[in-house]
Coordinates of C-alpha atoms and ligand atoms in Angstrom, one line a residue:
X280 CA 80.2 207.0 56.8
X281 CA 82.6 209.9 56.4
X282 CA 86.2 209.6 55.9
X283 CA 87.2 210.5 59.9
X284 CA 84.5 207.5 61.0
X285 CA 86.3 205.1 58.7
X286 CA 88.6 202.9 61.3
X287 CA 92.1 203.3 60.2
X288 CA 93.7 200.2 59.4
X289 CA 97.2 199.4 60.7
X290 CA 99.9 197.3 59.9
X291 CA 102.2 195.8 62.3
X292 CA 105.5 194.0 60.7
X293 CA 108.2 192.1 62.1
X294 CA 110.2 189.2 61.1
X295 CA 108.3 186.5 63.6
X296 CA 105.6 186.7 66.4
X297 CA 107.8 189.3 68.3
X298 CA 105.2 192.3 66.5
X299 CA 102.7 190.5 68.3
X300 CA 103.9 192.1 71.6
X301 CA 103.4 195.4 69.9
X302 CA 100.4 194.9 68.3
X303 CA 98.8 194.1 71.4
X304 CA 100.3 197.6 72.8
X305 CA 98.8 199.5 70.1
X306 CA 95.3 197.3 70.0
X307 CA 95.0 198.4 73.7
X308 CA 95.2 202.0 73.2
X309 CA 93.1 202.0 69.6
X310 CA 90.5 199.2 70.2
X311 CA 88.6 200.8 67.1
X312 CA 91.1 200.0 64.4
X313 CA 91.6 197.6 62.4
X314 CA 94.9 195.3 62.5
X315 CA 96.9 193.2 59.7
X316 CA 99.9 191.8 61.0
X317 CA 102.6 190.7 58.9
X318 CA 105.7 187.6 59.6
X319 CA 108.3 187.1 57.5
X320 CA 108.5 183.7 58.0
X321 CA 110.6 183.4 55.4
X322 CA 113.5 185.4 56.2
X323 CA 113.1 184.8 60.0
X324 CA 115.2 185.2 62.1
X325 CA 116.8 188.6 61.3
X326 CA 118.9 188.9 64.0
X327 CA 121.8 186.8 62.6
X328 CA 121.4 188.2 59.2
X329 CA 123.6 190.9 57.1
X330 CA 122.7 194.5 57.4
X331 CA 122.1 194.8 54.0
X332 CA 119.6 191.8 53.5
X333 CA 117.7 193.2 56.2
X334 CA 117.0 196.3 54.4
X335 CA 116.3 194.6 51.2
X336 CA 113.7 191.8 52.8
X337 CA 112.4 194.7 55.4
X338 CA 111.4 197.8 52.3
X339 CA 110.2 195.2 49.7
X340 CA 107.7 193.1 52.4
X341 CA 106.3 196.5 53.8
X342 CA 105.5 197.6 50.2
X343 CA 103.8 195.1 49.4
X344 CA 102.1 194.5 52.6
X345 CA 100.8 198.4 52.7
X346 CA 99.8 198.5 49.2
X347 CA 97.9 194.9 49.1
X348 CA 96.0 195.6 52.4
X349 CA 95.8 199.3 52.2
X350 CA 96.9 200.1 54.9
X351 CA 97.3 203.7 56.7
X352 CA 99.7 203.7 58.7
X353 CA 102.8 201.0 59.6
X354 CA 104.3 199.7 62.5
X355 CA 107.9 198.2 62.1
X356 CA 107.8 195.9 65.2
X357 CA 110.8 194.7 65.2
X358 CA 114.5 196.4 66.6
X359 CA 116.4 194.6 64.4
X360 CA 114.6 195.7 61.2
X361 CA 113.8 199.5 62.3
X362 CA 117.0 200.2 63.2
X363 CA 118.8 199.9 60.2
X364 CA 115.8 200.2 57.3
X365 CA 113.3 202.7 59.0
X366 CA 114.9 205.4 56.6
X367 CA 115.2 202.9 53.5
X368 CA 111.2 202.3 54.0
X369 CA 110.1 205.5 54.9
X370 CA 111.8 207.1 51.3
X371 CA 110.2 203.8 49.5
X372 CA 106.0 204.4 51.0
X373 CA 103.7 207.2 51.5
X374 CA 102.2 206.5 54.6
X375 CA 103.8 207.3 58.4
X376 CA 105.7 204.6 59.5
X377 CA 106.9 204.1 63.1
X378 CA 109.4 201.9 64.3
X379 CA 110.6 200.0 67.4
X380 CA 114.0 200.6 69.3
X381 CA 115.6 200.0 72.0
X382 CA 113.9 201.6 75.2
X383 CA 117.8 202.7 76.8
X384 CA 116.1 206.4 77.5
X385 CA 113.8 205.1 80.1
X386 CA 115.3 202.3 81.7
X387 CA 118.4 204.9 82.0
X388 CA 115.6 207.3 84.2
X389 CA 114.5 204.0 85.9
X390 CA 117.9 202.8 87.5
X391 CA 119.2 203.3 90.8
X392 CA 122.0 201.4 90.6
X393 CA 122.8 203.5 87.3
X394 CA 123.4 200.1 85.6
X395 CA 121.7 198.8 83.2
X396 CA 121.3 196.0 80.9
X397 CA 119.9 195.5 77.1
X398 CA 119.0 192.1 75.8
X399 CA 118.3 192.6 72.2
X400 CA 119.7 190.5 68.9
X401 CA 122.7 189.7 68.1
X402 CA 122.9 192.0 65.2
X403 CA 120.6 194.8 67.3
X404 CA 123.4 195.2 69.9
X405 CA 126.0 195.7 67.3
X406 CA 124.5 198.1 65.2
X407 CA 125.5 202.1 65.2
X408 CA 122.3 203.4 65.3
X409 CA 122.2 201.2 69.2
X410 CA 125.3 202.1 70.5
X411 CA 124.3 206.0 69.8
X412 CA 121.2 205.9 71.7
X413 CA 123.3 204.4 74.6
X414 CA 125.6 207.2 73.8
X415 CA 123.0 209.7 74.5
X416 CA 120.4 208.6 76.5
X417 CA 121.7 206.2 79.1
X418 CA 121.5 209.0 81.4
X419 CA 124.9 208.3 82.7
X420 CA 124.2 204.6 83.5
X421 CA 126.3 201.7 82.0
X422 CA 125.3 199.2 79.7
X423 CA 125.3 195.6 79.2
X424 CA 124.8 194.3 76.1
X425 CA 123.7 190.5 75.5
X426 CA 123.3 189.6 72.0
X427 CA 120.5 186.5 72.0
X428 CA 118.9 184.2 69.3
X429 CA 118.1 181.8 71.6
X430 CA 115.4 183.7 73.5
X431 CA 114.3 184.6 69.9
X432 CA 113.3 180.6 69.2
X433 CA 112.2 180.2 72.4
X434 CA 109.0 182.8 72.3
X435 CA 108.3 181.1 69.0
X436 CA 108.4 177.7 70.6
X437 CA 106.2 179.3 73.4
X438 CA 103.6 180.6 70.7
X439 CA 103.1 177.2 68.7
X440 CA 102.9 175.6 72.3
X441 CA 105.9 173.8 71.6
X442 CA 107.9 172.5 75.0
X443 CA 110.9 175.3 75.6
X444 CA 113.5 175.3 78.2
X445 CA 113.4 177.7 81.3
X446 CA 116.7 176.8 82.1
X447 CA 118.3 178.4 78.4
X448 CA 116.3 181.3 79.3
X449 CA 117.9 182.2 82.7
X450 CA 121.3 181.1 80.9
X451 CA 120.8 183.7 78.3
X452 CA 119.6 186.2 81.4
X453 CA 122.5 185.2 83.7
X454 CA 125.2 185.7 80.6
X455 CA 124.1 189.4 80.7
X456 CA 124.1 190.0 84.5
X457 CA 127.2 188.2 84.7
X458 CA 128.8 191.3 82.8
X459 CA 127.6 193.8 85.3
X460 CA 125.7 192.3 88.9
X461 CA 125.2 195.8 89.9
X462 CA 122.4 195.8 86.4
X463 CA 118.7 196.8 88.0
X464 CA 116.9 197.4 85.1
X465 CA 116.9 195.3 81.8
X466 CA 115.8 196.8 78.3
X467 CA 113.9 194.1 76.3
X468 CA 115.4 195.1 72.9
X469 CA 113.8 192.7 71.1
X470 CA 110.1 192.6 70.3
X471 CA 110.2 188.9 71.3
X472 CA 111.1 188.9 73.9
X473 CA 108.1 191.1 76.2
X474 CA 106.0 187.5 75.1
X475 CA 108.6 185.9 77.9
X476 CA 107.8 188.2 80.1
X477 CA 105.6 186.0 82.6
X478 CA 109.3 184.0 83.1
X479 CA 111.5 186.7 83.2
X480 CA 109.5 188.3 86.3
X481 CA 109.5 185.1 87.7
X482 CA 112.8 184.1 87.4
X483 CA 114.3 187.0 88.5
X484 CA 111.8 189.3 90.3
X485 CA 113.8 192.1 91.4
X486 CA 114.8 193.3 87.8
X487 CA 113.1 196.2 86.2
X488 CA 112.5 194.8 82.3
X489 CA 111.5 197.9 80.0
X490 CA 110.0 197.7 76.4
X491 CA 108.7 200.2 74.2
X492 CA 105.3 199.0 73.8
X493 CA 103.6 201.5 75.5
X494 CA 105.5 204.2 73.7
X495 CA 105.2 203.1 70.5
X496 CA 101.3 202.7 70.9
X497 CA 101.3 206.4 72.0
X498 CA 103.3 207.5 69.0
X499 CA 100.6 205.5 66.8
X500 CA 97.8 207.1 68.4
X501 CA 99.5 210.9 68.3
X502 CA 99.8 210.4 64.3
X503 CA 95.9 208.8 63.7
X504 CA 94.7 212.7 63.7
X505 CA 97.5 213.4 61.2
X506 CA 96.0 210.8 58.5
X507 CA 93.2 211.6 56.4
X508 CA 92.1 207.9 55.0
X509 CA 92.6 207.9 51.5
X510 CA 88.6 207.5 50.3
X511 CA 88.8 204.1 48.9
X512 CA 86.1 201.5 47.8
X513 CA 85.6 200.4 51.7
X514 CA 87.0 197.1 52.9
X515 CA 85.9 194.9 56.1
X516 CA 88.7 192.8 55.9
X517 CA 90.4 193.2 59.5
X518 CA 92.2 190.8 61.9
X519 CA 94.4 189.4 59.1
X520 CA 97.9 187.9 60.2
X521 CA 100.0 187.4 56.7
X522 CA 102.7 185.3 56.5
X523 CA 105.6 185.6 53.3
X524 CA 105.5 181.9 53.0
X525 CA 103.1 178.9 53.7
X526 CA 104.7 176.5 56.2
X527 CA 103.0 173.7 58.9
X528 CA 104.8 176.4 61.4
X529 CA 102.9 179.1 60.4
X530 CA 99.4 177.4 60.2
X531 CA 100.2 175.8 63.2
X532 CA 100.2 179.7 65.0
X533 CA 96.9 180.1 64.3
X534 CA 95.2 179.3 68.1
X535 CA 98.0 181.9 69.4
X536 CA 96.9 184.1 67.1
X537 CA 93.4 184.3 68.4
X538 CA 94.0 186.2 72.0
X539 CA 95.8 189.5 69.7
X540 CA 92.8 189.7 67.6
X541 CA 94.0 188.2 64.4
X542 CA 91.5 185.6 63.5
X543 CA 92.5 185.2 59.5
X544 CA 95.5 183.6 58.5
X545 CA 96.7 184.9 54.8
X546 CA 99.9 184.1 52.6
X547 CA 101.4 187.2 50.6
X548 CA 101.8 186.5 47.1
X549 CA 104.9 188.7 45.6
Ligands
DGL646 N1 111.6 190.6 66.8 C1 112.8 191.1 66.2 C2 113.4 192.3 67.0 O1 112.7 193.0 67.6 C3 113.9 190.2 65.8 C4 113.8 188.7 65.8 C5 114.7 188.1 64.7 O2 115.9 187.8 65.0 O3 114.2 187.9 63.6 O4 114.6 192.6 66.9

């Protein structure tokens, strides 16, 4: 096997089961490579949390994580992380790292009411680095912005097949379009939130709801050429969904696991 035959093995991080939705973006597109996913269970969830914890938790777990699986490249899949410690982990590994924000450049294209709405985290639609891209890519739209932690539980809840409330789903929705009823087109700024989608669309069908799955998945695929695999002793490991700490929440994941490919539950050891 020759170092371009070698599948490239890809880590996708976030701070819950939101990366999942971007895993399974990136797993379409690049069916040959292999996948580790990593939760920090511990520190979830990060949208409520300062701006500097998030950097600390975010650069020390994606060390670890890429030097204890090897990995080649990294996918931070998760807004609230990448958009305030993509630069604080990209000075602190070697290997390209790609993260997730907001998608306000393309739901800005997309709306013909030129308003538009971004349900994100609570500290996601606060942050600087948010409120430029709205700045310069809305495309002359306005935007709504509807901090939520709520709908952050509730796609956990849905993913341990725990019972979850439709109704504190459309209240989160309905707080949003309440600011703005003109909004066509919602941005799903949260990586969680795209594993609601089959209730979003049905609860209100005539929104647009944008996420940067697809984009990121591209980006990952454009930067696979740009890697040459670093010849090491080969592994076979692959599938492997690692967790910062062992909890009866995180084993009991495991079945939704399964359908994104990751069929090895694994606890990281700092
Ligand atoms: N999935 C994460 C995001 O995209 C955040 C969830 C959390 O609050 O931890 O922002």
């Amino acid at each position: 096997m020759t170092a371009g035959t070698i599948p490239k093995r890809i880590g996708v991080y976030d701070s819950g089961v939101g990366g999942l939705s971007v895993a399974a973006c990136v797993r379409r597109l690049l069916p040959e490579a292999h996948y580790f996913y990593l939760s920090d269970n511990l520190n979830f969830p990060y949208g409520i949390k300062p701006d500097e914890a998030v950097v600390a938790f975010t650069t020390k777990n994606c060390k670890k994580f890429i030097d204890s699986y090897e990995l080649d490249v990294l996918v931070i899949a998760c807004n609230t992380a990448s958009t305030v410690a993509l630069e604080a982990v990209r000075i602190a590994v070697k290997i390209p790292v790609v993260g997730v924000v907001p998608a306000v450049k393309p739901a800005g294209q997309l709306s013909t009411s030129k308003s538009i709405g971004l349900l994100a985290t609570p500290a996601t639609v606060k942050r600087p680095y948010t409120l430029k891209l709205i700045e310069d890519f809305a495309n002359g739209c306005s935007v709504a912005l509807q901090g939520s932690s709520v709908l952050v539980e509730i796609a956990e809840k849905k993913l341990r097949s725990e019972l979850y409330s439709t109704a504190a789903i459309k209240a989160e929705v309905d707080a949003l379009l309440g600011q703005d009823p003109k909004i066509d087109v919602i941005v799903l700024g949260c990586t969680h939130f795209p594993l609601l989608q089959d209730e979003l669309s049905q609860l209100y069908p005539k929104i647009q709801w944008v996420d940067s799955g697809a984009a990121i998945a591209s980006r990952v695929k454009s930067l696979l050429p740009t890697i040459t695999p670093t010849l090491k002793p080969q592994r076979h490991d692959a599938g492997v969904a690692i967790f910062t700490i062992e909890t009866a929440a995180a084993h009991s994941l495991s079945n939704a696991l399964i359908p994104f490919g990751f069929n090895i539950t694994d606890f990281l050891k700092f």
